[in-house]
Protein backbone atom coordinates (compact mmCIF):
# COMPACT_ATOMS: atom_id res chain seq x y z
CA UNK A 1 0.00 0.00 0.00
CA UNK A 2 1.48 3.32 -1.03
CA UNK A 3 1.04 6.37 1.13
CA UNK A 4 1.40 9.73 -0.56
CA UNK A 5 2.18 12.60 1.74
CA UNK A 6 2.57 16.20 0.70
CA UNK A 7 3.76 19.40 2.29
CA UNK A 8 4.00 19.48 6.05
CA UNK A 9 2.62 15.95 6.43
CA UNK A 10 5.53 14.63 4.37
CA UNK A 11 8.08 16.53 6.44
CA UNK A 12 6.48 15.52 9.74
CA UNK A 13 6.39 11.84 8.72
CA UNK A 14 10.09 11.81 7.89
CA UNK A 15 11.01 13.81 10.95
CA UNK A 16 9.23 11.33 13.21
CA UNK A 17 11.06 8.32 11.80
CA UNK A 18 14.41 10.05 12.40
CA UNK A 19 13.82 11.08 16.01
CA UNK A 20 16.44 9.38 18.13
CA UNK A 21 18.32 8.02 15.11
CA UNK A 22 22.04 8.69 14.76
CA UNK A 23 24.89 7.46 12.60
CA UNK A 24 27.60 8.91 14.81
CA UNK A 25 28.40 5.63 16.57
CA UNK A 26 29.12 4.00 13.17
CA UNK A 27 31.15 6.74 11.48
CA UNK A 28 34.41 4.96 12.32
CA UNK A 29 33.33 2.23 9.88
CA UNK A 30 33.68 4.56 6.89
CA UNK A 31 36.91 3.56 5.19
CA UNK A 32 36.92 5.73 2.06
CA UNK A 33 38.22 9.29 1.80
CA UNK A 34 35.37 11.59 2.73
CA UNK A 35 34.82 15.26 1.94
CA UNK A 36 32.70 16.99 4.59
CA UNK A 37 31.43 20.50 3.94
CA UNK A 38 29.21 23.05 5.59
CA UNK A 39 28.53 26.73 5.25
CA UNK A 40 29.22 29.31 7.93
CA UNK A 41 25.51 30.26 7.79
CA UNK A 42 24.38 26.63 7.51
CA UNK A 43 21.95 24.94 9.90
CA UNK A 44 24.62 22.19 9.96
CA UNK A 45 26.97 24.31 12.03
CA UNK A 46 30.41 23.19 13.14
CA UNK A 47 29.14 21.33 16.21
CA UNK A 48 26.92 19.24 13.90
CA UNK A 49 29.73 18.45 11.45
CA UNK A 50 32.51 17.94 14.01
CA UNK A 51 31.63 14.28 14.84
CA UNK A 52 32.09 13.37 11.17
CA UNK A 53 35.53 14.98 11.15
CA UNK A 54 36.50 13.41 14.47
CA UNK A 55 35.33 9.86 13.73
CA UNK A 56 36.00 9.27 10.03
CA UNK A 57 39.60 8.22 9.51
CA UNK A 58 40.29 9.76 6.08
CA UNK A 59 38.37 13.02 6.11
CA UNK A 60 38.73 16.57 4.86
CA UNK A 61 36.42 19.25 6.26
CA UNK A 62 35.85 22.64 4.66
CA UNK A 63 33.56 25.38 5.93
CA UNK A 64 32.45 27.81 3.24
CA UNK A 65 32.53 31.25 4.83
CA UNK A 66 30.02 32.87 2.46
CA UNK A 67 27.46 30.07 2.23
CA UNK A 68 24.50 28.56 3.97
CA UNK A 69 23.44 25.00 3.07
CA UNK A 70 24.25 25.24 -0.65
CA UNK A 71 27.89 26.21 -1.21
CA UNK A 72 27.78 24.60 -4.67
CA UNK A 73 25.28 27.36 -5.54
CA UNK A 74 26.59 30.20 -3.36
CA UNK A 75 30.33 29.73 -3.95
CA UNK A 76 30.39 27.57 -7.10
CA UNK A 77 33.96 28.29 -8.25
CA UNK A 78 35.52 27.53 -4.87
CA UNK A 79 33.26 24.52 -4.39
CA UNK A 80 34.16 23.01 -7.77
CA UNK A 81 37.87 23.63 -7.20
CA UNK A 82 37.84 21.98 -3.79
CA UNK A 83 35.84 18.99 -5.00
CA UNK A 84 38.17 18.65 -8.00
CA UNK A 85 41.22 18.79 -5.74
CA UNK A 86 39.70 16.23 -3.38
CA UNK A 87 38.96 13.80 -6.22
CA UNK A 88 42.45 13.95 -7.73
CA UNK A 89 44.47 10.81 -7.15
CA UNK A 90 47.35 11.19 -4.73
CA UNK A 91 50.57 12.12 -6.47
C-alpha positions as a Python dict, from the first residue, in 0.01 Angstrom:
ca = {
    (1, 'X'): (0, 0, 0),
    (2, 'X'): (148, 332, -103),
    (3, 'X'): (104, 637, 113),
    (4, 'X'): (140, 973, -56),
    (5, 'X'): (218, 1260, 174),
    (6, 'X'): (257, 1620, 70),
    (7, 'X'): (376, 1940, 229),
    (8, 'X'): (400, 1948, 605),
    (9, 'X'): (262, 1595, 643),
    (10, 'X'): (553, 1463, 437),
    (11, 'X'): (808, 1653, 644),
    (12, 'X'): (648, 1552, 974),
    (13, 'X'): (639, 1184, 872),
    (14, 'X'): (1009, 1181, 789),
    (15, 'X'): (1101, 1381, 1095),
    (16, 'X'): (923, 1133, 1321),
    (17, 'X'): (1106, 832, 1180),
    (18, 'X'): (1441, 1005, 1240),
    (19, 'X'): (1382, 1108, 1601),
    (20, 'X'): (1644, 938, 1813),
    (21, 'X'): (1832, 802, 1511),
    (22, 'X'): (2204, 869, 1476),
    (23, 'X'): (2489, 746, 1260),
    (24, 'X'): (2760, 891, 1481),
    (25, 'X'): (2840, 563, 1657),
    (26, 'X'): (2912, 400, 1317),
    (27, 'X'): (3115, 674, 1148),
    (28, 'X'): (3441, 496, 1232),
    (29, 'X'): (3333, 223, 988),
    (30, 'X'): (3368, 456, 689),
    (31, 'X'): (3691, 356, 519),
    (32, 'X'): (3692, 573, 206),
    (33, 'X'): (3822, 929, 180),
    (34, 'X'): (3537, 1159, 273),
    (35, 'X'): (3482, 1526, 194),
    (36, 'X'): (3270, 1699, 459),
    (37, 'X'): (3143, 2050, 394),
    (38, 'X'): (2921, 2305, 559),
    (39, 'X'): (2853, 2673, 525),
    (40, 'X'): (2922, 2931, 793),
    (41, 'X'): (2551, 3026, 779),
    (42, 'X'): (2438, 2663, 751),
    (43, 'X'): (2195, 2494, 990),
    (44, 'X'): (2462, 2219, 996),
    (45, 'X'): (2697, 2431, 1203),
    (46, 'X'): (3041, 2319, 1314),
    (47, 'X'): (2914, 2133, 1621),
    (48, 'X'): (2692, 1924, 1390),
    (49, 'X'): (2973, 1845, 1145),
    (50, 'X'): (3251, 1794, 1401),
    (51, 'X'): (3163, 1428, 1484),
    (52, 'X'): (3209, 1337, 1117),
    (53, 'X'): (3553, 1498, 1115),
    (54, 'X'): (3650, 1341, 1447),
    (55, 'X'): (3533, 986, 1373),
    (56, 'X'): (3600, 927, 1003),
    (57, 'X'): (3960, 822, 951),
    (58, 'X'): (4029, 976, 608),
    (59, 'X'): (3837, 1302, 611),
    (60, 'X'): (3873, 1657, 486),
    (61, 'X'): (3642, 1925, 626),
    (62, 'X'): (3585, 2264, 466),
    (63, 'X'): (3356, 2538, 593),
    (64, 'X'): (3245, 2781, 324),
    (65, 'X'): (3253, 3125, 483),
    (66, 'X'): (3002, 3287, 246),
    (67, 'X'): (2746, 3007, 223),
    (68, 'X'): (2450, 2856, 397),
    (69, 'X'): (2344, 2500, 307),
    (70, 'X'): (2425, 2524, -65),
    (71, 'X'): (2789, 2621, -121),
    (72, 'X'): (2778, 2460, -467),
    (73, 'X'): (2528, 2736, -554),
    (74, 'X'): (2659, 3020, -336),
    (75, 'X'): (3033, 2973, -395),
    (76, 'X'): (3039, 2757, -710),
    (77, 'X'): (3396, 2829, -825),
    (78, 'X'): (3552, 2753, -487),
    (79, 'X'): (3326, 2452, -439),
    (80, 'X'): (3416, 2301, -777),
    (81, 'X'): (3787, 2363, -720),
    (82, 'X'): (3784, 2198, -379),
    (83, 'X'): (3584, 1899, -500),
    (84, 'X'): (3817, 1865, -800),
    (85, 'X'): (4122, 1879, -574),
    (86, 'X'): (3970, 1623, -338),
    (87, 'X'): (3896, 1380, -622),
    (88, 'X'): (4245, 1395, -773),
    (89, 'X'): (4447, 1081, -715),
    (90, 'X'): (4735, 1119, -473),
    (91, 'X'): (5057, 1212, -647),
}
